Amino acid sequence: MRITVEVNGRTRESDVEPRMLLCDYLRHELGLTGTHVGCEHGVCGACTVLVDGEAVRSCLTLAVQMSGRSVRTVEDLAPEGEELTEIQLAFRKHHALQCGFCTPGILMSLTAEQNRPAPSREDALDSVRGHICRCTGYRGIKRVVEEVFAESDAENPR
Amino acid sequence: MTGKATGTPVERVEDERLLRGLGAYVDDLVTPETLHAYFVRSVHANARITAIDVEQAKRLNGVRAVWTGHDLGDLNGPLPLLAPHPDLIAPRTQLPLAVDRVRYVGEAIVMIVADNRYRAEDAAELVEIDYEPLPAVVEFSDSGRGRVHDDVADNVAAVVHQSRGDVEAALAAAPHQLTLDLEIERSGGMPMEGRGVHATWDRRTGRLHVSDSTQSHVAIRQGLSRILGLPLDRLEVVAPDVGGGFGTKIMLFYPEEVLVPLAAMRLEAAVAWTEDRYEHFISANQERGQVHQATVGYDADGKLLAVRTAFVHDTGAYIPYGIAVPAVTGTHLPGQYHVPDYEFTGRVIYTSKPPVSPYRGAGRPQGVFVIERLIGAVAKSLGLEPSEVRRRNFVPEDAFPYDTGLDLHDGSRAIYDSGRYAKGFQLAMGHADLPAFRARQKERRNEGRFTGIGSATYVEGTGVGPYEGCTAALNPNGRIVVEVSVPSQGQGHATTFAQVAADVLGCDPADVVVRSTSGGAGAVGHGTFGSRAAVMAGNAVAAAATTLRRQILDTAAEFFECAVEDLTIDHGLVRVAGTGAGLSLAELATGANPIRYPAGPAAPGPRAGSDAPPIALSATEYFRQRQWVFGSGAHVAEVEVDPATGKTTLLNYVVVHDCGRVLNPLVVDGQILGGLVQGIGGALLELFTFDDTGQPTTTSYLDFRLPTVDDLPPLVLDELQTPSPWNPLGIKGTGEAGIIPVAAAIAEAIEDALEPFGVSVHRMPMTSPRVRHLIATSTPLPKES
């Protein structure tokens, strides 16, 4: 099937089998290997990308579903030559990654939260609940959330 | 060492690339030209194969090869036995492709190579295999029901046994004794990146290049060379970015690690295999499964006089790793406690399950569970706090080096090099504040809430020998390149080894490049396992950097016409003391080689214009140490158990650990924390299950529950730094430490919380349904009036 997708701001036209997963399309057709596949059944969250701004499991999504939509992957957070984003810098500071395999997915979920009109720490933490990290024990990731996302109390709206 | 980088929380140099999505894991190396391998695996846990029909699969468009074991010829012999040992009675390893018998669900039978993975899986659907099922050996009690290997009576692969003192006599003489039956069930490392192999064959040069998601590319390279009959100079093996290992990737060899390179050679193409999570669940190695019957003799003061354990260890269908895991259980079981008379006997049993090889902790969590459950029972029988019984039995500070009288499975003697066990435990109990907890516990019980506290300690033999090598070189641009053989699966070697080298050489860690991914022609070693990388390779880096430093100073002394003693290196500048004269490392390195390159710096080099030969600024050194060094630690868990749901919640957790001198606190804390949360998973959530026929029934993340962010408890993380006297850096390994005592501490805490129900916790993991079952089947204590 012929699809037209915007990926990281660039329009891509491709012929894909209807059964091709979005993660395989991104990784093997477009060479965007920053999106990782950890379980292929939608639990671990490593393959999370943004589709029209929303965090989506690319292992449970077909590439053909993306026609006419906009996909954003980890490679687009801080394109070459640009400084790391606030979330990425906080990950490094708090040692929130070790092997780095699950990291892109968590970055995308937190980026989706940050881009909301009123990002909250609770929502950000809730989005991390949808990810498995086997290395870090989560403390660094929690610290990232605490640093980047303000508590959503009345005195401190964001 | 002179420098200041070690001991400071230097942010990791690895991170920027990984955060930008520029990591290069095995499956990221796939190009549109790469062929994809897929394996048809056994659907039975124990069966004879009576027929395999691959003809239809072969005819499918896009399929390049379909092979059974018969197509592999001589190559389809048993895979290597990693560590032969006299205790191994009947060692058996698997064939790359099973031919007429399968011994676990997931065992590879047919290899398919196709243009893409989708096509390969289509072809797999067309393969027909006829089986004649046999009785599976699933539980230990099934041992008489069938045979995993027809020629192995009672399915006994090995018996490990050691003793010190006279346990029989000591138990007979002990004023008290008690016996517990304990069970620890199967779990596994479950790295987020599954296994994967990518191989390319260059017909022009006759060279094979393999990228493998492994913890030991050097050993894979050596082994592949032998198995494939390919000289080492025509074979490269790289461990690129590896998405977690935890022991699962220290296996040598998984069948796929032989077959994918073979396919690349035979098909003269690039071939990749990336397993999916289901394949990982059914065919990656697992660990932990043991049952113990353990007896302790003790006196009225709670002094441990003798311990004896007879255990059965489930090694799965094959025993590629030899007796490592059960032997470690036996040698590490007494841990921090001085038990005068001790004996272990472990029967290692073949079962119809995936093979066992070490998973983080490697047999130690089982040993700690046993000794700490015994201590808990001793305390209960004497009406003492378990923590008090622990206090009365520590190996004292003046006893080091402490010879355990036990031999490790590599033939070295288990001698604790240094430690401050009582002090570490005191520190942990201080953080936990037991009296305050007991007061809180009472209040909560009055409110109908059940909270409990438990502690556990451990030692961890680390720095498995015998050696690691390092080559350190100064490049003409002033960069130090450090090459080691221990790849990283997230441990941050590129950062910590740079810190070590920078301190020796007097430069910034940012000027040191660490190469740990390709087993090059320089220094060689073994790999990343057994909490050994920092100890073995770290000290090799220091040794190589020290020699390189001497070469640098000799070169500078010649140039400045001064004595070596008059020179210093600081911030990458070599200076003559008391003068303004100095050279950068770049100038020095450029000058050491008198050939001038057109774009080279114009600074005067030491040998510019001279006829003297160039000076090599490169050093290879090895750190050799057969003796393991012992890290240690104490954990305290505070839990609340809901008797209605059986759910255990961690209210507080204290970790005090001691890995000797710390190279990078950020990295060490990360290792401890990661291990801790993995241990919490192992204690409360994670469990591989099998039905009566050996069919695995936990085959996705929906039924194998890994910890999530909510499972990280409120935490105090503290440490002692008792240097090891047995290596120049004074370090002990710590990669596995965090996981070791967690199940034991949590078990004691659950038992304490559920004391009114008369519950004894003798099994791990304690999932919610099990806690409920335990409450339902226990006899409540009479209510205090």
Tab-separated table of C-alpha atoms in Angstrom, chain B residues 384-761:
chain	number	residue	atom	x	y	z
B	384	LEU	CA	14.987	-12.627	70.079
B	385	GLU	CA	14.944	-9.995	67.362
B	386	PRO	CA	16.410	-11.547	64.185
B	387	SER	CA	18.659	-8.507	63.938
B	388	GLU	CA	20.066	-9.372	67.356
B	389	VAL	CA	20.868	-12.922	66.244
B	390	ARG	CA	22.638	-11.460	63.206
B	391	ARG	CA	24.677	-9.172	65.432
B	392	ARG	CA	25.868	-12.085	67.526
B	393	ASN	CA	27.219	-14.025	64.586
B	394	PHE	CA	29.119	-11.657	62.300
B	395	VAL	CA	32.631	-12.477	61.186
B	396	PRO	CA	34.509	-9.929	63.324
B	397	GLU	CA	36.589	-7.113	61.895
B	398	ASP	CA	39.842	-8.562	63.184
B	399	ALA	CA	39.293	-11.880	61.405
B	400	PHE	CA	40.333	-10.682	57.930
B	401	PRO	CA	41.571	-12.130	55.722
B	402	TYR	CA	38.928	-14.692	56.651
B	403	ASP	CA	39.418	-18.102	55.104
B	404	THR	CA	36.026	-19.755	54.676
B	405	GLY	CA	37.620	-23.140	54.127
B	406	LEU	CA	35.539	-23.470	50.960
B	407	ASP	CA	36.761	-23.640	47.387
B	408	LEU	CA	35.110	-21.626	44.645
B	409	HIS	CA	34.218	-23.437	41.449
B	410	ASP	CA	37.165	-21.916	39.573
B	411	GLY	CA	39.485	-23.655	42.003
B	412	SER	CA	40.409	-20.594	44.053
B	413	ARG	CA	39.830	-20.514	47.789
B	414	ALA	CA	36.991	-18.332	49.102
B	415	ILE	CA	38.844	-15.955	51.408
B	416	TYR	CA	37.115	-12.748	52.461
B	417	ASP	CA	39.710	-10.027	51.866
B	418	SER	CA	38.248	-7.249	54.015
B	419	GLY	CA	34.958	-6.062	55.442
B	420	ARG	CA	33.191	-4.335	58.314
B	421	TYR	CA	30.064	-6.406	58.625
B	422	ALA	CA	28.877	-5.437	62.113
B	423	LYS	CA	29.447	-1.790	61.343
B	424	GLY	CA	27.555	-1.920	58.057
B	425	PHE	CA	24.645	-3.710	59.703
B	426	GLN	CA	24.633	-1.202	62.551
B	427	LEU	CA	24.464	1.600	60.028
B	428	ALA	CA	21.537	-0.027	58.226
B	429	MET	CA	19.616	-0.753	61.425
B	430	GLY	CA	20.273	2.812	62.542
B	431	HIS	CA	18.632	4.138	59.398
B	432	ALA	CA	15.725	1.747	59.888
B	433	ASP	CA	15.356	2.702	63.577
B	434	LEU	CA	13.969	-0.577	64.877
B	435	PRO	CA	12.579	0.695	68.217
B	436	ALA	CA	10.630	3.434	66.446
B	437	PHE	CA	9.348	0.899	63.936
B	438	ARG	CA	8.205	-1.487	66.663
B	439	ALA	CA	6.233	1.339	68.249
B	440	ARG	CA	4.659	2.247	64.908
B	441	GLN	CA	3.940	-1.388	64.182
B	442	LYS	CA	2.002	-1.739	67.420
B	443	GLU	CA	-0.076	1.334	66.719
B	444	ARG	CA	-0.846	0.153	63.225
B	445	ARG	CA	-1.801	-3.298	64.388
B	446	ASN	CA	-4.316	-1.691	66.689
B	447	GLU	CA	-5.694	-0.011	63.580
B	448	GLY	CA	-5.899	-3.379	61.850
B	449	ARG	CA	-2.854	-2.759	59.657
B	450	PHE	CA	-0.139	-5.358	59.326
B	451	THR	CA	3.384	-4.028	58.985
B	452	GLY	CA	6.668	-5.830	59.456
B	453	ILE	CA	10.408	-5.389	59.273
B	454	GLY	CA	13.104	-7.698	58.011
B	455	SER	CA	16.821	-7.509	57.487
B	456	ALA	CA	19.365	-9.540	55.590
B	457	THR	CA	23.067	-9.368	54.867
B	458	TYR	CA	25.273	-10.843	52.199
B	459	VAL	CA	28.750	-11.179	50.892
B	460	GLU	CA	29.493	-11.254	47.213
B	461	GLY	CA	32.629	-12.786	45.802
B	462	THR	CA	33.504	-10.458	42.927
B	463	GLY	CA	36.282	-9.834	40.485
B	464	VAL	CA	36.361	-13.325	39.072
B	465	GLY	CA	39.839	-13.948	37.642
B	466	PRO	CA	42.150	-14.861	36.346
B	467	TYR	CA	42.985	-11.724	34.348
B	468	GLU	CA	41.943	-8.800	32.179
B	469	GLY	CA	44.119	-6.817	29.824
B	470	CYS	CA	44.214	-3.213	28.686
B	471	THR	CA	46.017	-1.345	25.954
B	472	ALA	CA	46.424	2.376	26.544
B	473	ALA	CA	47.847	4.632	23.845
B	474	LEU	CA	48.438	8.337	23.379
B	475	ASN	CA	47.297	9.561	19.980
B	476	PRO	CA	49.027	12.414	18.148
B	477	ASN	CA	45.994	14.588	18.799
B	478	GLY	CA	46.519	14.202	22.527
B	479	ARG	CA	43.688	11.779	23.124
B	480	ILE	CA	44.227	8.697	25.234
B	481	VAL	CA	42.666	5.560	23.794
B	482	VAL	CA	42.014	2.791	26.287
B	483	GLU	CA	41.011	-0.611	24.988
B	484	VAL	CA	39.542	-3.293	27.237
B	485	SER	CA	37.708	-6.584	26.722
B	486	VAL	CA	34.756	-5.982	29.011
B	487	PRO	CA	31.779	-4.668	27.039
B	488	SER	CA	29.133	-2.569	28.748
B	489	GLN	CA	25.469	-3.499	28.982
B	490	GLY	CA	24.724	-0.204	30.680
B	491	GLN	CA	27.373	-0.153	33.401
B	492	GLY	CA	29.099	2.933	32.043
B	493	HIS	CA	32.557	1.524	31.368
B	494	ALA	CA	33.369	4.346	28.962
B	495	THR	CA	33.061	6.752	31.863
B	496	THR	CA	34.553	4.891	34.820
B	497	PHE	CA	37.597	3.559	32.980
B	498	ALA	CA	38.232	7.039	31.579
B	499	GLN	CA	38.235	8.337	35.147
B	500	VAL	CA	40.804	5.744	36.170
B	501	ALA	CA	43.101	6.428	33.215
B	502	ALA	CA	42.746	10.204	33.518
B	503	ASP	CA	43.826	10.152	37.127
B	504	VAL	CA	46.913	8.103	36.386
B	505	LEU	CA	47.866	10.218	33.388
B	506	GLY	CA	47.021	13.642	34.734
B	507	CYS	CA	44.465	14.570	32.125
B	508	ASP	CA	40.750	15.235	31.892
B	509	PRO	CA	38.474	12.141	31.649
B	510	ALA	CA	36.964	13.788	28.570
B	511	ASP	CA	40.322	13.271	26.814
B	512	VAL	CA	40.175	9.514	27.351
B	513	VAL	CA	38.310	7.326	24.869
B	514	VAL	CA	37.398	3.860	26.107
B	515	ARG	CA	36.909	1.076	23.590
B	516	SER	CA	35.203	-1.936	25.040
B	517	THR	CA	33.080	-3.169	22.185
B	518	SER	CA	35.479	-4.962	19.890
B	519	GLY	CA	37.928	-7.593	20.993
B	520	GLY	CA	40.822	-6.117	19.076
B	521	ALA	CA	44.317	-7.331	18.524
B	522	GLY	CA	45.573	-5.656	21.694
B	523	ALA	CA	44.945	-6.758	25.224
B	524	VAL	CA	42.555	-9.629	25.784
B	525	GLY	CA	40.394	-10.766	28.635
B	526	HIS	CA	37.113	-12.462	29.283
B	527	GLY	CA	34.042	-10.317	29.545
B	528	THR	CA	31.534	-8.626	31.790
B	529	PHE	CA	30.099	-10.990	34.377
B	530	GLY	CA	30.606	-11.981	37.994
B	531	SER	CA	30.844	-8.321	39.082
B	532	ARG	CA	34.332	-8.364	37.675
B	533	ALA	CA	34.680	-5.553	35.133
B	534	ALA	CA	35.678	-2.751	37.505
B	535	VAL	CA	37.946	-4.977	39.576
B	536	MET	CA	39.748	-6.778	36.790
B	537	ALA	CA	39.624	-4.355	33.871
B	538	GLY	CA	39.735	-1.280	36.116
B	539	ASN	CA	43.031	-2.387	37.570
B	540	ALA	CA	44.303	-3.361	34.114
B	541	VAL	CA	43.471	0.165	32.923
B	542	ALA	CA	45.422	1.608	35.848
B	543	ALA	CA	48.371	-0.657	35.058
B	544	ALA	CA	48.430	0.182	31.345
B	545	ALA	CA	47.991	3.888	32.050
B	546	THR	CA	50.873	3.752	34.528
B	547	THR	CA	53.185	2.275	31.910
B	548	LEU	CA	51.998	4.792	29.339
B	549	ARG	CA	52.656	7.568	31.823
B	550	ARG	CA	56.236	6.352	32.216
B	551	GLN	CA	56.672	6.336	28.444
B	552	ILE	CA	55.334	9.863	28.264
B	553	LEU	CA	57.645	11.060	31.021
B	554	ASP	CA	60.676	9.326	29.510
B	555	THR	CA	59.949	11.029	26.206
B	556	ALA	CA	59.517	14.409	27.834
B	557	ALA	CA	62.651	13.970	29.935
B	558	GLU	CA	64.642	13.374	26.752
B	559	PHE	CA	63.196	16.497	25.169
B	560	PHE	CA	63.645	18.761	28.167
B	561	GLU	CA	66.963	17.156	29.065
B	562	CYS	CA	65.839	16.775	32.620
B	563	ALA	CA	65.198	13.959	35.070
B	564	VAL	CA	61.860	12.161	35.014
B	565	GLU	CA	61.438	13.107	38.657
B	566	ASP	CA	61.379	16.794	37.683
B	567	LEU	CA	58.281	16.328	35.507
B	568	THR	CA	54.606	16.573	36.305
B	569	ILE	CA	51.509	15.978	34.170
B	570	ASP	CA	48.518	18.097	34.963
B	571	HIS	CA	45.482	18.887	32.814
B	572	GLY	CA	47.184	17.206	29.884
B	573	LEU	CA	50.333	19.352	30.126
B	574	VAL	CA	53.771	17.911	30.845
B	575	ARG	CA	55.755	20.489	32.805
B	576	VAL	CA	59.238	20.800	34.196
B	577	ALA	CA	58.974	21.677	37.862
B	578	GLY	CA	60.213	25.121	38.728
B	579	THR	CA	60.390	26.328	35.109
B	580	GLY	CA	57.837	27.662	32.678
B	581	ALA	CA	58.635	24.908	30.203
B	582	GLY	CA	55.832	22.582	29.201
B	583	LEU	CA	54.417	20.487	26.380
B	584	SER	CA	50.874	19.339	25.749
B	585	LEU	CA	50.252	15.629	25.355
B	586	ALA	CA	49.386	16.307	21.696
B	587	GLU	CA	52.698	18.058	21.056
B	588	LEU	CA	54.573	15.345	22.832
B	589	ALA	CA	52.860	12.559	20.932
B	590	THR	CA	53.337	14.272	17.580
B	591	GLY	CA	56.975	14.893	18.309
B	592	ALA	CA	57.576	11.350	19.486
B	593	ASN	CA	57.067	10.275	15.903
B	594	PRO	CA	59.471	12.378	13.821
B	595	ILE	CA	57.558	12.068	10.550
B	596	ARG	CA	55.838	15.421	10.099
B	597	TYR	CA	52.379	15.351	8.590
B	598	PRO	CA	51.388	18.312	6.459
B	599	ALA	CA	48.698	19.508	8.804
B	600	GLY	CA	50.473	18.596	12.013
B	601	PRO	CA	51.231	21.100	14.736
B	602	ALA	CA	54.383	23.116	14.329
B	603	ALA	CA	55.426	22.760	17.934
B	604	PRO	CA	58.871	21.285	18.465
B	605	GLY	CA	58.608	17.628	19.270
B	606	PRO	CA	61.058	15.644	21.337
B	607	ARG	CA	62.613	13.931	18.345
B	608	ALA	CA	61.996	16.494	15.624
B	609	GLY	CA	64.869	16.478	13.162
B	610	SER	CA	66.640	13.676	14.941
B	611	ASP	CA	67.601	10.343	13.443
B	612	ALA	CA	66.437	8.481	16.510
B	613	PRO	CA	63.610	5.979	16.024
B	614	PRO	CA	60.075	6.968	16.925
B	615	ILE	CA	58.901	6.280	20.425
B	616	ALA	CA	55.918	4.025	20.958
B	617	LEU	CA	53.423	5.660	23.256
B	618	SER	CA	51.340	2.589	23.787
B	619	ALA	CA	51.291	0.087	26.606
B	620	THR	CA	49.573	-3.228	27.142
B	621	GLU	CA	49.316	-4.524	30.677
B	622	TYR	CA	47.374	-7.237	32.425
B	623	PHE	CA	45.909	-7.374	35.877
B	624	ARG	CA	46.072	-10.917	37.199
B	625	GLN	CA	44.320	-12.037	40.331
B	626	ARG	CA	42.830	-15.434	40.921
B	627	GLN	CA	41.592	-14.511	44.361
B	628	TRP	CA	38.033	-13.139	44.424
B	629	VAL	CA	37.397	-10.020	46.512
B	630	PHE	CA	34.293	-9.874	48.665
B	631	GLY	CA	31.842	-7.014	48.677
B	632	SER	CA	29.158	-6.978	51.331
B	633	GLY	CA	26.035	-5.215	52.488
B	634	ALA	CA	22.950	-5.127	54.652
B	635	HIS	CA	19.348	-4.443	53.641
B	636	VAL	CA	16.336	-3.649	55.817
B	637	ALA	CA	12.808	-3.831	54.427
B	638	GLU	CA	9.718	-2.387	56.056
B	639	VAL	CA	6.504	-3.746	54.545
B	640	GLU	CA	2.775	-3.578	54.904
B	641	VAL	CA	0.730	-6.615	53.924
B	642	ASP	CA	-2.949	-6.447	53.153
B	643	PRO	CA	-4.343	-9.790	54.346
B	644	ALA	CA	-7.446	-9.371	52.198
B	645	THR	CA	-5.608	-9.022	48.887
B	646	GLY	CA	-2.254	-10.500	49.869
B	647	LYS	CA	-0.509	-7.468	48.451
B	648	THR	CA	2.821	-6.528	49.978
B	649	THR	CA	3.789	-2.853	49.892
B	650	LEU	CA	7.278	-1.668	50.738
B	651	LEU	CA	6.974	1.250	53.151
B	652	ASN	CA	10.697	1.849	53.553
B	653	TYR	CA	13.887	0.260	52.415
B	654	VAL	CA	17.455	0.677	53.646
B	655	VAL	CA	20.552	-0.358	51.736
B	656	VAL	CA	24.064	-0.126	53.133
B	657	HIS	CA	26.668	-1.647	50.872
B	658	ASP	CA	30.421	-1.861	50.734
B	659	CYS	CA	32.210	-2.326	47.423
B	660	GLY	CA	35.525	-0.954	48.579
B	661	ARG	CA	36.706	2.174	46.870
B	662	VAL	CA	34.034	3.757	44.666
B	663	LEU	CA	35.126	4.909	41.199
B	664	ASN	CA	31.949	6.792	40.266
B	665	PRO	CA	29.175	7.159	42.862
B	666	LEU	CA	26.564	7.881	40.190
B	667	VAL	CA	27.317	4.582	38.480
B	668	VAL	CA	27.676	2.560	41.688
B	669	ASP	CA	24.385	3.873	43.072
B	670	GLY	CA	22.796	3.043	39.739
B	671	GLN	CA	24.019	-0.543	39.918
B	672	ILE	CA	22.819	-0.978	43.490
B	673	LEU	CA	19.417	0.577	42.794
B	674	GLY	CA	18.868	-1.382	39.612
B	675	GLY	CA	19.730	-4.575	41.441
B	676	LEU	CA	17.478	-3.674	44.336
B	677	VAL	CA	14.409	-3.137	42.181
B	678	GLN	CA	15.164	-6.312	40.248
B	679	GLY	CA	15.346	-8.041	43.620
B	680	ILE	CA	11.980	-6.604	44.606
B	681	GLY	CA	10.600	-8.049	41.391
B	682	GLY	CA	12.144	-11.394	42.282
B	683	ALA	CA	10.740	-11.276	45.802
B	684	LEU	CA	7.183	-10.245	45.025
B	685	LEU	CA	6.331	-10.350	41.335
B	686	GLU	CA	8.448	-12.317	38.896
B	687	LEU	CA	8.010	-16.001	38.351
B	688	PHE	CA	8.391	-18.346	35.404
B	689	THR	CA	5.622	-20.906	35.486
B	690	PHE	CA	5.131	-24.174	33.595
B	691	ASP	CA	2.195	-26.507	33.367
B	692	ASP	CA	2.343	-30.251	34.053
B	693	THR	CA	3.585	-30.991	30.560
B	694	GLY	CA	6.400	-28.456	30.811
B	695	GLN	CA	4.607	-25.897	28.694
B	696	PRO	CA	5.709	-22.396	29.799
B	697	THR	CA	2.711	-20.404	31.005
B	698	THR	CA	4.438	-17.067	31.544
B	699	THR	CA	5.319	-15.958	28.050
B	700	SER	CA	4.634	-12.234	27.956
B	701	TYR	CA	5.053	-9.156	30.120
B	702	LEU	CA	1.385	-9.496	30.944
B	703	ASP	CA	2.038	-12.629	32.966
B	704	PHE	CA	5.668	-12.122	33.980
B	705	ARG	CA	5.311	-8.985	36.046
B	706	LEU	CA	8.366	-6.755	36.015
B	707	PRO	CA	8.644	-3.920	38.537
B	708	THR	CA	7.508	-0.499	37.389
B	709	VAL	CA	8.176	2.944	38.799
B	710	ASP	CA	5.659	2.310	41.575
B	711	ASP	CA	7.726	-0.577	42.907
B	712	LEU	CA	10.638	1.667	43.878
B	713	PRO	CA	10.230	2.089	47.634
B	714	PRO	CA	11.085	5.111	49.754
B	715	LEU	CA	14.771	4.491	50.188
B	716	VAL	CA	17.884	5.197	52.227
B	717	LEU	CA	21.022	4.312	50.282
B	718	ASP	CA	24.253	4.439	52.250
B	719	GLU	CA	27.658	2.862	51.990
B	720	LEU	CA	30.928	1.960	53.604
B	721	GLN	CA	34.118	1.985	51.604
B	722	THR	CA	36.386	-0.723	52.969
B	723	PRO	CA	39.141	-1.010	50.376
B	724	SER	CA	40.222	-4.389	49.128
B	725	PRO	CA	43.867	-5.011	49.983
B	726	TRP	CA	44.105	-7.337	47.009
B	727	ASN	CA	44.120	-4.924	44.104
B	728	PRO	CA	45.864	-1.586	43.606
B	729	LEU	CA	42.617	0.386	43.216
B	730	GLY	CA	41.136	-1.149	46.367
B	731	ILE	CA	37.864	-1.923	44.630
B	732	LYS	CA	35.337	-4.747	44.821
B	733	GLY	CA	32.666	-5.483	42.271
B	734	THR	CA	29.113	-4.326	42.798
B	735	GLY	CA	27.099	-5.099	39.685
B	736	GLU	CA	25.152	-7.902	41.285
B	737	ALA	CA	25.197	-6.817	44.916
B	738	GLY	CA	21.898	-4.937	44.993
B	739	ILE	CA	19.764	-7.954	44.171
B	740	ILE	CA	21.262	-10.511	46.521
B	741	PRO	CA	19.576	-10.086	49.948
B	742	VAL	CA	16.282	-8.546	48.821
B	743	ALA	CA	14.106	-11.673	48.849
B	744	ALA	CA	15.455	-12.663	52.260
B	745	ALA	CA	14.828	-9.263	53.830
B	746	ILE	CA	11.325	-9.044	52.381
B	747	ALA	CA	10.495	-12.605	53.469
B	748	GLU	CA	11.384	-11.775	57.055
B	749	ALA	CA	9.379	-8.557	56.889
B	750	ILE	CA	6.290	-10.345	55.539
B	751	GLU	CA	6.566	-12.995	58.224
B	752	ASP	CA	6.885	-10.270	60.836
B	753	ALA	CA	3.896	-8.393	59.455
B	754	LEU	CA	1.753	-11.503	59.456
B	755	GLU	CA	2.880	-12.761	62.852
B	756	PRO	CA	-0.659	-12.704	64.251
B	757	PHE	CA	-1.650	-15.174	61.531
B	758	GLY	CA	1.152	-17.574	62.515
B	759	VAL	CA	2.600	-17.400	59.024
B	760	SER	CA	6.040	-18.736	58.087
B	761	VAL	CA	7.510	-17.614	54.773
